[in-house]
Structure formats: structure tokens, C-alpha cells
């Protein structure tokens, strides 16, 4: 599995920390490998982020470098890195419902949501028909167990959070998301009408970046959600990426602000949605 650049950066950071531990102990990479019974290149691969260290690898590092007090923290760090990048096939192998339920604790504890989408209408803003069309496609394409109706209901139930006045939702869409036909013209028209009604909620800010916008400075990027100030979730073609490093979360926050500046809001945004509805006829 090819790691994302974010995960690779985290592995390289962990590798640098291990190199410092080894250097502080006075051991060369070859000496540590010999004591641990490894191939002599293994230390280099781990310290350069090319190989993800196992729990036992980390125990060997700290044992032979006299740094066993750091073992638990290093193992926790490595496990967090591995958990950040989850393949869809692993998440969905027991069905789509479990994948939908897995994010509920995060949503329940979040008060400020920011979302950007260049592909699809975001989940909390989707109609049942739109959700069903999307999840049916995923079920068929990825050949996962068929629990479609249960998965759809989990996503529909989650939308109650939109009507909780404590929570704020700021969403920026590329105009193209209004034009991608999901579920056929009737389903798409219903979805866009629903989007118009949700845009009137006092706790919802909806922006649309017109196709005519000048994208010289910032072009469309991957779809992402920012949960408060602590976590970003990114949906990739093959996997689900969780970002918690503060500087990376901050980068997504600044990117969201820049994308929001490109968007139109209020009446101009509603006009773009109405135009997309008319095109469904």
C-alpha cells in the first residue's frame, strides 16, 4: 500500500527521532542492527521512513540504545501513524454500515464543522435518494457485504446534528458538484432543492465556487472535513486519511479560508444552485 505524503512525512519524523536515540547511545546503525539480529540495512530503512517499524522493532531500538523509558511513547506514535491511513477495503470489509458508524463519535463531539468538496454534495446535506445512489455504487464497485439500507439509515440519522443549534457548519462546494448527476435527474433535482433549503438554516454557511472563478492562485483540491481545530478527514480514492498534527490541521484551515474567499455566498450561491436544478429538467 502506498502511503499518503502526510503519512510518509510522519514516518520520516519518527525515523529521525529513532536516529537521534541511536546516536545519543553512541551506536552506529550497523552495530544496532547486529545486536538486534537485523539485516544491516534495516536501521537505515526505518530511520529514513522507508520501512514502518513494528512494536518489536521499537522495543529493540530502546533496549539496545538504553532508552526503554521511551518505548511506550514510540509505540503509540507508530500506531497513530498506521491508523491515520485506512484503506476503504479494510474499513468496509464487514459492510457499509460499520464504516458509516465509525465516524459518529467524532461528529458527536464536534461543534464547528468546515467542509470542502469538489466531487459530491457532503454527507449531512444529502437526501436519502442521493445517499442510496452513492452507497449502492460503492457497494457494487468494491464488492462489500450488502447492508445498504442500514448504512443509508445511519447517514440519514446523523443529519439531526444539522438542526442542533450548538453546532456550526461552513461548507464550500465547487460548482461542478452541483452538476455531477448522481442517481439520475429526478434524484439530483431533489438533492439540489434540499441543499437550497438547508442553506437557509442559521447555523449553516454555504459557499459555491463558480466555474468562472480565477483559479490561478488556488485550484481544486481533495475533499476534506475539518472538525473543530483538532482533526481533518480526507477522502482519497483508495483510503480514508486522518490528520491530527496541528501544523497540518492549520494548513487545511488556511486552505479552507482561501477557498471560501473564492466562493460566492447568499443569493449568488442560491442562483447557481437554481441554475443547476433547471439543468436537471
PDB file of C-alpha atoms in Angstrom:
ATOM      1  CA  UNK A   1       0.000   0.000   0.000  1.00  0.00           C
ATOM      2  CA  UNK A   2       1.421   3.356  -0.988  1.00  0.00           C
ATOM      3  CA  UNK A   3       1.319   5.818   1.884  1.00  0.00           C
ATOM      4  CA  UNK A   4      -0.008   9.349   1.502  1.00  0.00           C
ATOM      5  CA  UNK A   5       2.540  12.152   1.658  1.00  0.00           C
ATOM      6  CA  UNK A   6       1.218  13.116   5.095  1.00  0.00           C
ATOM      7  CA  UNK A   7       1.749   9.626   6.498  1.00  0.00           C
ATOM      8  CA  UNK A   8       5.159   9.401   4.860  1.00  0.00           C
ATOM      9  CA  UNK A   9       6.183  12.667   6.488  1.00  0.00           C
ATOM     10  CA  UNK A  10       5.097  11.321   9.878  1.00  0.00           C
ATOM     11  CA  UNK A  11       7.128   8.154   9.350  1.00  0.00           C
ATOM     12  CA  UNK A  12      10.179  10.208   8.431  1.00  0.00           C
ATOM     13  CA  UNK A  13       9.736  12.294  11.590  1.00  0.00           C
ATOM     14  CA  UNK A  14       9.577   9.133  13.693  1.00  0.00           C
ATOM     15  CA  UNK A  15      12.661   7.828  11.888  1.00  0.00           C
ATOM     16  CA  UNK A  16      14.606  10.983  12.745  1.00  0.00           C
ATOM     17  CA  UNK A  17      13.648  10.568  16.386  1.00  0.00           C
ATOM     18  CA  UNK A  18      14.922   6.972  16.358  1.00  0.00           C
ATOM     19  CA  UNK A  19      18.157   8.078  14.705  1.00  0.00           C
ATOM     20  CA  UNK A  20      18.704  10.632  17.468  1.00  0.00           C
ATOM     21  CA  UNK A  21      18.099   7.963  20.124  1.00  0.00           C
ATOM     22  CA  UNK A  22      20.627   5.684  18.444  1.00  0.00           C
ATOM     23  CA  UNK A  23      23.202   8.441  18.011  1.00  0.00           C
ATOM     24  CA  UNK A  24      22.825   9.518  21.637  1.00  0.00           C
ATOM     25  CA  UNK A  25      23.610   5.939  22.648  1.00  0.00           C
ATOM     26  CA  UNK A  26      26.860   6.007  20.679  1.00  0.00           C
ATOM     27  CA  UNK A  27      25.850   3.095  18.430  1.00  0.00           C
ATOM     28  CA  UNK A  28      26.245   3.070  14.671  1.00  0.00           C
ATOM     29  CA  UNK A  29      23.378   1.762  12.557  1.00  0.00           C
ATOM     30  CA  UNK A  30      25.429  -1.326  11.758  1.00  0.00           C
ATOM     31  CA  UNK A  31      26.138  -2.005  15.435  1.00  0.00           C
ATOM     32  CA  UNK A  32      22.478  -1.691  16.387  1.00  0.00           C
ATOM     33  CA  UNK A  33      21.424  -3.980  13.543  1.00  0.00           C
ATOM     34  CA  UNK A  34      23.991  -6.553  14.628  1.00  0.00           C
ATOM     35  CA  UNK A  35      22.839  -6.508  18.256  1.00  0.00           C
ATOM     36  CA  UNK A  36      19.188  -6.756  17.206  1.00  0.00           C
ATOM     37  CA  UNK A  37      19.858  -9.548  14.719  1.00  0.00           C
ATOM     38  CA  UNK A  38      18.674  -7.488  11.748  1.00  0.00           C
ATOM     39  CA  UNK A  39      19.937  -7.096   8.210  1.00  0.00           C
ATOM     40  CA  UNK A  40      22.417  -4.228   8.297  1.00  0.00           C
ATOM     41  CA  UNK A  41      20.213  -2.027   6.090  1.00  0.00           C
ATOM     42  CA  UNK A  42      17.160  -2.238   8.328  1.00  0.00           C
ATOM     43  CA  UNK A  43      18.121   0.677  10.589  1.00  0.00           C
ATOM     44  CA  UNK A  44      18.604   2.896   7.568  1.00  0.00           C
ATOM     45  CA  UNK A  45      15.227   1.935   6.108  1.00  0.00           C
ATOM     46  CA  UNK A  46      13.430   2.673   9.383  1.00  0.00           C
ATOM     47  CA  UNK A  47      15.290   5.916  10.108  1.00  0.00           C
ATOM     48  CA  UNK A  48      14.584   7.236   6.611  1.00  0.00           C
ATOM     49  CA  UNK A  49      10.895   6.373   6.778  1.00  0.00           C
ATOM     50  CA  UNK A  50      11.060   3.692   4.091  1.00  0.00           C
ATOM     51  CA  UNK A  51      10.013   0.896   6.460  1.00  0.00           C
ATOM     52  CA  UNK A  52       7.369   1.259   9.166  1.00  0.00           C
ATOM     53  CA  UNK A  53       8.793  -0.095  12.451  1.00  0.00           C
ATOM     54  CA  UNK A  54       6.890  -2.823  14.271  1.00  0.00           C
ATOM     55  CA  UNK A  55       6.341  -2.780  18.025  1.00  0.00           C
ATOM     56  CA  UNK A  56       9.179  -5.282  18.398  1.00  0.00           C
ATOM     57  CA  UNK A  57      11.481  -3.114  16.265  1.00  0.00           C
ATOM     58  CA  UNK A  58      10.874  -0.195  18.601  1.00  0.00           C
ATOM     59  CA  UNK A  59      11.485  -2.342  21.655  1.00  0.00           C
ATOM     60  CA  UNK A  60      14.811  -3.403  20.154  1.00  0.00           C
ATOM     61  CA  UNK A  61      15.792   0.217  19.466  1.00  0.00           C
ATOM     62  CA  UNK A  62      15.102   1.341  23.001  1.00  0.00           C
ATOM     63  CA  UNK A  63      16.553  -1.805  24.626  1.00  0.00           C
ATOM     64  CA  UNK A  64      19.920  -1.666  22.858  1.00  0.00           C
ATOM     65  CA  UNK A  65      20.113   2.142  22.972  1.00  0.00           C
ATOM     66  CA  UNK A  66      19.364   2.295  26.704  1.00  0.00           C
ATOM     67  CA  UNK A  67      16.160   4.243  26.177  1.00  0.00           C
ATOM     68  CA  UNK A  68      13.458   1.850  27.373  1.00  0.00           C
ATOM     69  CA  UNK A  69      11.703   4.752  29.074  1.00  0.00           C
ATOM     70  CA  UNK A  70      10.654   5.942  25.612  1.00  0.00           C
ATOM     71  CA  UNK A  71       9.319   2.598  24.376  1.00  0.00           C
ATOM     72  CA  UNK A  72       5.634   3.136  25.137  1.00  0.00           C
ATOM     73  CA  UNK A  73       5.558   6.614  23.597  1.00  0.00           C
ATOM     74  CA  UNK A  74       7.327   5.441  20.437  1.00  0.00           C
ATOM     75  CA  UNK A  75       4.936   2.517  20.007  1.00  0.00           C
ATOM     76  CA  UNK A  76       1.932   4.813  20.474  1.00  0.00           C
ATOM     77  CA  UNK A  77       3.335   7.251  17.917  1.00  0.00           C
ATOM     78  CA  UNK A  78       3.903   4.493  15.362  1.00  0.00           C
ATOM     79  CA  UNK A  79       0.421   3.074  15.876  1.00  0.00           C
ATOM     80  CA  UNK A  80      -1.137   6.514  15.383  1.00  0.00           C
ATOM     81  CA  UNK A  81       0.708   6.849  12.074  1.00  0.00           C
ATOM     82  CA  UNK A  82      -0.515   3.457  10.889  1.00  0.00           C
ATOM     83  CA  UNK A  83      -4.056   4.275  11.982  1.00  0.00           C
ATOM     84  CA  UNK A  84      -4.089   7.565  10.090  1.00  0.00           C
ATOM     85  CA  UNK A  85      -4.266   5.876   6.690  1.00  0.00           C
ATOM     86  CA  UNK A  86      -7.034   3.294   6.448  1.00  0.00           C
ATOM     87  CA  UNK A  87      -7.841   1.533   3.217  1.00  0.00           C
ATOM     88  CA  UNK A  88     -11.524   1.555   2.293  1.00  0.00           C
ATOM     89  CA  UNK A  89     -11.461  -2.226   1.807  1.00  0.00           C
ATOM     90  CA  UNK A  90     -10.332  -2.683   5.414  1.00  0.00           C
ATOM     91  CA  UNK A  91     -12.906  -0.228   6.772  1.00  0.00           C
ATOM     92  CA  UNK A  92     -15.760  -1.703   4.702  1.00  0.00           C
ATOM     93  CA  UNK A  93     -14.963  -5.406   4.801  1.00  0.00           C
ATOM     94  CA  UNK A  94     -17.840  -6.077   7.213  1.00  0.00           C
ATOM     95  CA  UNK A  95     -20.220  -3.794   5.314  1.00  0.00           C
ATOM     96  CA  UNK A  96     -21.001  -0.135   4.698  1.00  0.00           C
ATOM     97  CA  UNK A  97     -22.954   0.375   7.914  1.00  0.00           C
ATOM     98  CA  UNK A  98     -19.878  -0.073  10.103  1.00  0.00           C
ATOM     99  CA  UNK A  99     -17.928   2.447   8.008  1.00  0.00           C
ATOM    100  CA  UNK A 100     -20.741   4.970   8.442  1.00  0.00           C
ATOM    101  CA  UNK A 101     -20.952   4.349  12.186  1.00  0.00           C
ATOM    102  CA  UNK A 102     -17.195   4.634  12.714  1.00  0.00           C
ATOM    103  CA  UNK A 103     -17.262   8.437  12.446  1.00  0.00           C
ATOM    104  CA  UNK A 104     -20.234   9.021  14.768  1.00  0.00           C
ATOM    105  CA  UNK A 105     -18.199   9.646  17.968  1.00  0.00           C
ATOM    106  CA  UNK A 106     -16.160  12.314  16.182  1.00  0.00           C
ATOM    107  CA  UNK A 107     -19.284  14.005  14.855  1.00  0.00           C
ATOM    108  CA  UNK A 108     -20.995  13.897  18.237  1.00  0.00           C
ATOM    109  CA  UNK A 109     -18.157  15.751  19.977  1.00  0.00           C
ATOM    110  CA  UNK A 110     -17.573  18.358  17.245  1.00  0.00           C
ATOM    111  CA  UNK A 111     -19.170  21.809  17.434  1.00  0.00           C
ATOM    112  CA  UNK A 112     -17.566  23.522  14.433  1.00  0.00           C
ATOM    113  CA  UNK A 113     -17.552  21.758  11.060  1.00  0.00           C
ATOM    114  CA  UNK A 114     -15.832  23.021   7.934  1.00  0.00           C
ATOM    115  CA  UNK A 115     -16.115  21.062   4.699  1.00  0.00           C
ATOM    116  CA  UNK A 116     -14.867  21.462   1.152  1.00  0.00           C
ATOM    117  CA  UNK A 117     -15.973  19.309  -1.761  1.00  0.00           C
ATOM    118  CA  UNK A 118     -15.051  19.233  -5.416  1.00  0.00           C
ATOM    119  CA  UNK A 119     -16.723  15.880  -6.099  1.00  0.00           C
ATOM    120  CA  UNK A 120     -20.015  15.403  -4.274  1.00  0.00           C
ATOM    121  CA  UNK A 121     -22.597  17.091  -2.061  1.00  0.00           C
ATOM    122  CA  UNK A 122     -21.266  16.491   1.518  1.00  0.00           C
ATOM    123  CA  UNK A 123     -22.893  13.743   3.590  1.00  0.00           C
ATOM    124  CA  UNK A 124     -25.004  15.753   6.075  1.00  0.00           C
ATOM    125  CA  UNK A 125     -26.543  17.696   3.191  1.00  0.00           C
ATOM    126  CA  UNK A 126     -27.514  14.630   1.136  1.00  0.00           C
ATOM    127  CA  UNK A 127     -31.051  13.374   0.558  1.00  0.00           C
ATOM    128  CA  UNK A 128     -31.931   9.751   1.123  1.00  0.00           C
ATOM    129  CA  UNK A 129     -32.121   9.199  -2.643  1.00  0.00           C
ATOM    130  CA  UNK A 130     -28.679  10.721  -3.221  1.00  0.00           C
ATOM    131  CA  UNK A 131     -27.179   8.707  -0.337  1.00  0.00           C
ATOM    132  CA  UNK A 132     -28.712   5.497  -1.653  1.00  0.00           C
ATOM    133  CA  UNK A 133     -27.310   6.073  -5.147  1.00  0.00           C
ATOM    134  CA  UNK A 134     -23.837   6.792  -3.773  1.00  0.00           C
ATOM    135  CA  UNK A 135     -23.666   3.876  -1.364  1.00  0.00           C
ATOM    136  CA  UNK A 136     -25.146   1.457  -3.911  1.00  0.00           C
ATOM    137  CA  UNK A 137     -22.352   2.411  -6.297  1.00  0.00           C
ATOM    138  CA  UNK A 138     -19.731   1.878  -3.575  1.00  0.00           C
ATOM    139  CA  UNK A 139     -21.264  -1.488  -2.646  1.00  0.00           C
ATOM    140  CA  UNK A 140     -21.175  -2.695  -6.225  1.00  0.00           C
ATOM    141  CA  UNK A 141     -17.770  -1.259  -7.123  1.00  0.00           C
ATOM    142  CA  UNK A 142     -15.969  -2.517  -4.022  1.00  0.00           C
ATOM    143  CA  UNK A 143     -17.944  -5.759  -3.658  1.00  0.00           C
ATOM    144  CA  UNK A 144     -18.657  -5.253   0.051  1.00  0.00           C
ATOM    145  CA  UNK A 145     -21.373  -7.067   2.072  1.00  0.00           C
ATOM    146  CA  UNK A 146     -24.861  -5.813   1.241  1.00  0.00           C
ATOM    147  CA  UNK A 147     -26.177  -3.809   4.181  1.00  0.00           C
ATOM    148  CA  UNK A 148     -27.180  -0.855   2.028  1.00  0.00           C
ATOM    149  CA  UNK A 149     -30.407   0.148   3.756  1.00  0.00           C
ATOM    150  CA  UNK A 150     -28.851   0.050   7.223  1.00  0.00           C
ATOM    151  CA  UNK A 151     -25.891   2.144   6.028  1.00  0.00           C
ATOM    152  CA  UNK A 152     -28.207   4.695   4.407  1.00  0.00           C
ATOM    153  CA  UNK A 153     -30.199   5.000   7.639  1.00  0.00           C
ATOM    154  CA  UNK A 154     -27.067   5.654   9.704  1.00  0.00           C
ATOM    155  CA  UNK A 155     -26.132   8.549   7.418  1.00  0.00           C
ATOM    156  CA  UNK A 156     -29.684   9.930   7.402  1.00  0.00           C
ATOM    157  CA  UNK A 157     -29.867   9.760  11.214  1.00  0.00           C
ATOM    158  CA  UNK A 158     -26.608  11.677  11.522  1.00  0.00           C
ATOM    159  CA  UNK A 159     -28.218  14.671   9.827  1.00  0.00           C
ATOM    160  CA  UNK A 160     -30.026  15.541  13.071  1.00  0.00           C
ATOM    161  CA  UNK A 161     -26.797  17.344  14.011  1.00  0.00           C
ATOM    162  CA  UNK A 162     -27.583  19.981  11.382  1.00  0.00           C
ATOM    163  CA  UNK A 163     -30.542  21.050  13.448  1.00  0.00           C
ATOM    164  CA  UNK A 164     -28.627  21.286  16.714  1.00  0.00           C
ATOM    165  CA  UNK A 165     -28.180  24.990  17.306  1.00  0.00           C
ATOM    166  CA  UNK A 166     -24.906  24.456  19.167  1.00  0.00           C
ATOM    167  CA  UNK A 167     -23.168  23.276  16.020  1.00  0.00           C
ATOM    168  CA  UNK A 168     -21.956  25.404  13.107  1.00  0.00           C
ATOM    169  CA  UNK A 169     -21.432  24.145   9.560  1.00  0.00           C
ATOM    170  CA  UNK A 170     -19.435  26.038   6.938  1.00  0.00           C
ATOM    171  CA  UNK A 171     -19.390  24.325   3.554  1.00  0.00           C
ATOM    172  CA  UNK A 172     -17.655  25.298   0.321  1.00  0.00           C
ATOM    173  CA  UNK A 173     -18.551  23.475  -2.897  1.00  0.00           C
ATOM    174  CA  UNK A 174     -17.130  23.644  -6.351  1.00  0.00           C
ATOM    175  CA  UNK A 175     -19.928  24.429  -8.810  1.00  0.00           C
ATOM    176  CA  UNK A 176     -19.113  21.130 -10.504  1.00  0.00           C
ATOM    177  CA  UNK A 177     -20.602  19.250  -7.519  1.00  0.00           C
ATOM    178  CA  UNK A 178     -23.978  20.738  -8.487  1.00  0.00           C
ATOM    179  CA  UNK A 179     -23.621  19.348 -11.994  1.00  0.00           C
ATOM    180  CA  UNK A 180     -22.434  15.798 -11.340  1.00  0.00           C
ATOM    181  CA  UNK A 181     -25.508  13.632 -11.918  1.00  0.00           C
ATOM    182  CA  UNK A 182     -25.924  11.207  -9.022  1.00  0.00           C
ATOM    183  CA  UNK A 183     -28.977   8.954  -9.110  1.00  0.00           C
ATOM    184  CA  UNK A 184     -30.477  10.457 -12.258  1.00  0.00           C
ATOM    185  CA  UNK A 185     -32.148  13.829 -12.997  1.00  0.00           C
ATOM    186  CA  UNK A 186     -35.037  13.472 -10.542  1.00  0.00           C
ATOM    187  CA  UNK A 187     -32.820  12.445  -7.632  1.00  0.00           C
ATOM    188  CA  UNK A 188     -30.355  15.207  -8.453  1.00  0.00           C
ATOM    189  CA  UNK A 189     -33.053  17.864  -8.678  1.00  0.00           C
ATOM    190  CA  UNK A 190     -34.403  16.773  -5.298  1.00  0.00           C
ATOM    191  CA  UNK A 191     -30.911  16.899  -3.844  1.00  0.00           C
ATOM    192  CA  UNK A 192     -30.281  20.411  -5.080  1.00  0.00           C
ATOM    193  CA  UNK A 193     -33.651  21.609  -3.788  1.00  0.00           C
ATOM    194  CA  UNK A 194     -32.791  20.140  -0.395  1.00  0.00           C
ATOM    195  CA  UNK A 195     -29.450  21.945  -0.486  1.00  0.00           C
ATOM    196  CA  UNK A 196     -31.258  25.232  -1.074  1.00  0.00           C
ATOM    197  CA  UNK A 197     -33.468  24.685   1.961  1.00  0.00           C
ATOM    198  CA  UNK A 198     -30.526  23.784   4.221  1.00  0.00           C
ATOM    199  CA  UNK A 199     -28.662  26.911   3.133  1.00  0.00           C
ATOM    200  CA  UNK A 200     -31.330  28.955   4.940  1.00  0.00           C
ATOM    201  CA  UNK A 201     -30.522  27.413   8.337  1.00  0.00           C
ATOM    202  CA  UNK A 202     -28.980  29.986  10.706  1.00  0.00           C
ATOM    203  CA  UNK A 203     -26.107  27.647  11.662  1.00  0.00           C
ATOM    204  CA  UNK A 204     -25.160  26.830   8.049  1.00  0.00           C
ATOM    205  CA  UNK A 205     -22.868  28.831   5.768  1.00  0.00           C
ATOM    206  CA  UNK A 206     -22.858  27.632   2.166  1.00  0.00           C
ATOM    207  CA  UNK A 207     -20.445  28.883  -0.466  1.00  0.00           C
ATOM    208  CA  UNK A 208     -20.131  27.834  -4.102  1.00  0.00           C
ATOM    209  CA  UNK A 209     -17.016  28.462  -6.172  1.00  0.00           C
ATOM    210  CA  UNK A 210     -18.228  29.324  -9.690  1.00  0.00           C
ATOM    211  CA  UNK A 211     -16.766  27.538 -12.684  1.00  0.00           C
ATOM    212  CA  UNK A 212     -15.812  31.004 -13.924  1.00  0.00           C
ATOM    213  CA  UNK A 213     -13.648  31.796 -10.865  1.00  0.00           C
ATOM    214  CA  UNK A 214      -9.974  32.566 -11.490  1.00  0.00           C
ATOM    215  CA  UNK A 215      -8.105  29.553 -10.077  1.00  0.00           C
ATOM    216  CA  UNK A 216      -4.579  30.772 -10.825  1.00  0.00           C
ATOM    217  CA  UNK A 217      -3.693  31.037  -7.137  1.00  0.00           C
ATOM    218  CA  UNK A 218      -5.615  28.030  -5.778  1.00  0.00           C
ATOM    219  CA  UNK A 219      -7.039  25.200  -7.816  1.00  0.00           C
ATOM    220  CA  UNK A 220      -9.492  22.468  -6.690  1.00  0.00           C
ATOM    221  CA  UNK A 221      -8.033  20.126  -4.064  1.00  0.00           C
ATOM    222  CA  UNK A 222      -9.089  16.880  -2.382  1.00  0.00           C
ATOM    223  CA  UNK A 223     -12.363  16.752  -0.449  1.00  0.00           C
ATOM    224  CA  UNK A 224     -11.899  17.298   3.282  1.00  0.00           C
ATOM    225  CA  UNK A 225     -13.664  17.923   6.583  1.00  0.00           C
ATOM    226  CA  UNK A 226     -12.200  19.920   9.485  1.00  0.00           C
ATOM    227  CA  UNK A 227     -13.571  19.029  12.930  1.00  0.00           C
ATOM    228  CA  UNK A 228     -13.158  21.924  15.360  1.00  0.00           C
ATOM    229  CA  UNK A 229      -9.423  22.676  15.402  1.00  0.00           C
ATOM    230  CA  UNK A 230      -8.204  19.171  16.132  1.00  0.00           C
ATOM    231  CA  UNK A 231      -8.718  16.842  13.168  1.00  0.00           C
ATOM    232  CA  UNK A 232      -9.052  16.727   9.399  1.00  0.00           C
ATOM    233  CA  UNK A 233     -10.512  13.805   7.456  1.00  0.00           C
ATOM    234  CA  UNK A 234      -9.652  13.424   3.782  1.00  0.00           C
ATOM    235  CA  UNK A 235     -11.316  11.004   1.395  1.00  0.00           C
ATOM    236  CA  UNK A 236      -8.946   9.514  -1.157  1.00  0.00           C
ATOM    237  CA  UNK A 237      -9.728   7.063  -3.959  1.00  0.00           C
ATOM    238  CA  UNK A 238      -8.320   4.085  -2.056  1.00  0.00           C
ATOM    239  CA  UNK A 239      -8.306   5.195   1.550  1.00  0.00           C
ATOM    240  CA  UNK A 240      -9.501   7.411   4.380  1.00  0.00           C
ATOM    241  CA  UNK A 241      -6.891   9.769   5.812  1.00  0.00           C
ATOM    242  CA  UNK A 242      -6.997  11.193   9.343  1.00  0.00           C
ATOM    243  CA  UNK A 243      -4.802  14.217  10.078  1.00  0.00           C
ATOM    244  CA  UNK A 244      -4.189  15.409  13.630  1.00  0.00           C
ATOM    245  CA  UNK A 245      -0.785  17.108  13.518  1.00  0.00           C
ATOM    246  CA  UNK A 246      -1.511  20.748  14.479  1.00  0.00           C
ATOM    247  CA  UNK A 247       0.526  22.342  11.679  1.00  0.00           C
ATOM    248  CA  UNK A 248      -1.237  20.192   9.064  1.00  0.00           C
ATOM    249  CA  UNK A 249      -4.671  20.908  10.523  1.00  0.00           C
ATOM    250  CA  UNK A 250      -3.718  24.588  10.356  1.00  0.00           C
ATOM    251  CA  UNK A 251      -2.764  24.235   6.691  1.00  0.00           C
ATOM    252  CA  UNK A 252      -6.193  22.816   5.880  1.00  0.00           C
ATOM    253  CA  UNK A 253      -7.815  25.616   7.882  1.00  0.00           C
ATOM    254  CA  UNK A 254      -5.977  28.256   5.858  1.00  0.00           C
ATOM    255  CA  UNK A 255      -6.810  26.441   2.629  1.00  0.00           C
ATOM    256  CA  UNK A 256     -10.485  26.371   3.592  1.00  0.00           C
ATOM    257  CA  UNK A 257     -10.419  30.126   4.220  1.00  0.00           C
ATOM    258  CA  UNK A 258      -8.805  30.736   0.834  1.00  0.00           C
ATOM    259  CA  UNK A 259     -11.366  28.543  -0.919  1.00  0.00           C
ATOM    260  CA  UNK A 260     -14.175  30.301   0.925  1.00  0.00           C
ATOM    261  CA  UNK A 261     -12.852  33.631  -0.344  1.00  0.00           C
ATOM    262  CA  UNK A 262     -13.177  32.311  -3.898  1.00  0.00           C
ATOM    263  CA  UNK A 263     -16.786  31.256  -3.317  1.00  0.00           C
ATOM    264  CA  UNK A 264     -19.984  33.230  -3.655  1.00  0.00           C
ATOM    265  CA  UNK A 265     -22.467  33.097  -0.787  1.00  0.00           C
ATOM    266  CA  UNK A 266     -26.074  34.062  -0.190  1.00  0.00           C
ATOM    267  CA  UNK A 267     -28.158  34.993  -3.232  1.00  0.00           C
ATOM    268  CA  UNK A 268     -25.377  34.383  -5.816  1.00  0.00           C
ATOM    269  CA  UNK A 269     -24.803  30.862  -4.430  1.00  0.00           C
ATOM    270  CA  UNK A 270     -28.535  30.144  -4.472  1.00  0.00           C
ATOM    271  CA  UNK A 271     -28.682  31.317  -8.075  1.00  0.00           C
ATOM    272  CA  UNK A 272     -26.007  28.800  -9.080  1.00  0.00           C
ATOM    273  CA  UNK A 273     -27.945  26.026  -7.353  1.00  0.00           C
ATOM    274  CA  UNK A 274     -31.194  27.098  -9.018  1.00  0.00           C
ATOM    275  CA  UNK A 275     -29.459  27.061 -12.395  1.00  0.00           C
ATOM    276  CA  UNK A 276     -28.238  23.523 -11.736  1.00  0.00           C
ATOM    277  CA  UNK A 277     -31.782  22.474 -10.818  1.00  0.00           C
ATOM    278  CA  UNK A 278     -33.073  23.867 -14.097  1.00  0.00           C
ATOM    279  CA  UNK A 279     -30.479  21.822 -15.986  1.00  0.00           C
ATOM    280  CA  UNK A 280     -31.932  18.619 -14.489  1.00  0.00           C
ATOM    281  CA  UNK A 281     -35.214  19.085 -16.373  1.00  0.00           C
TER     282      UNK A 281
END
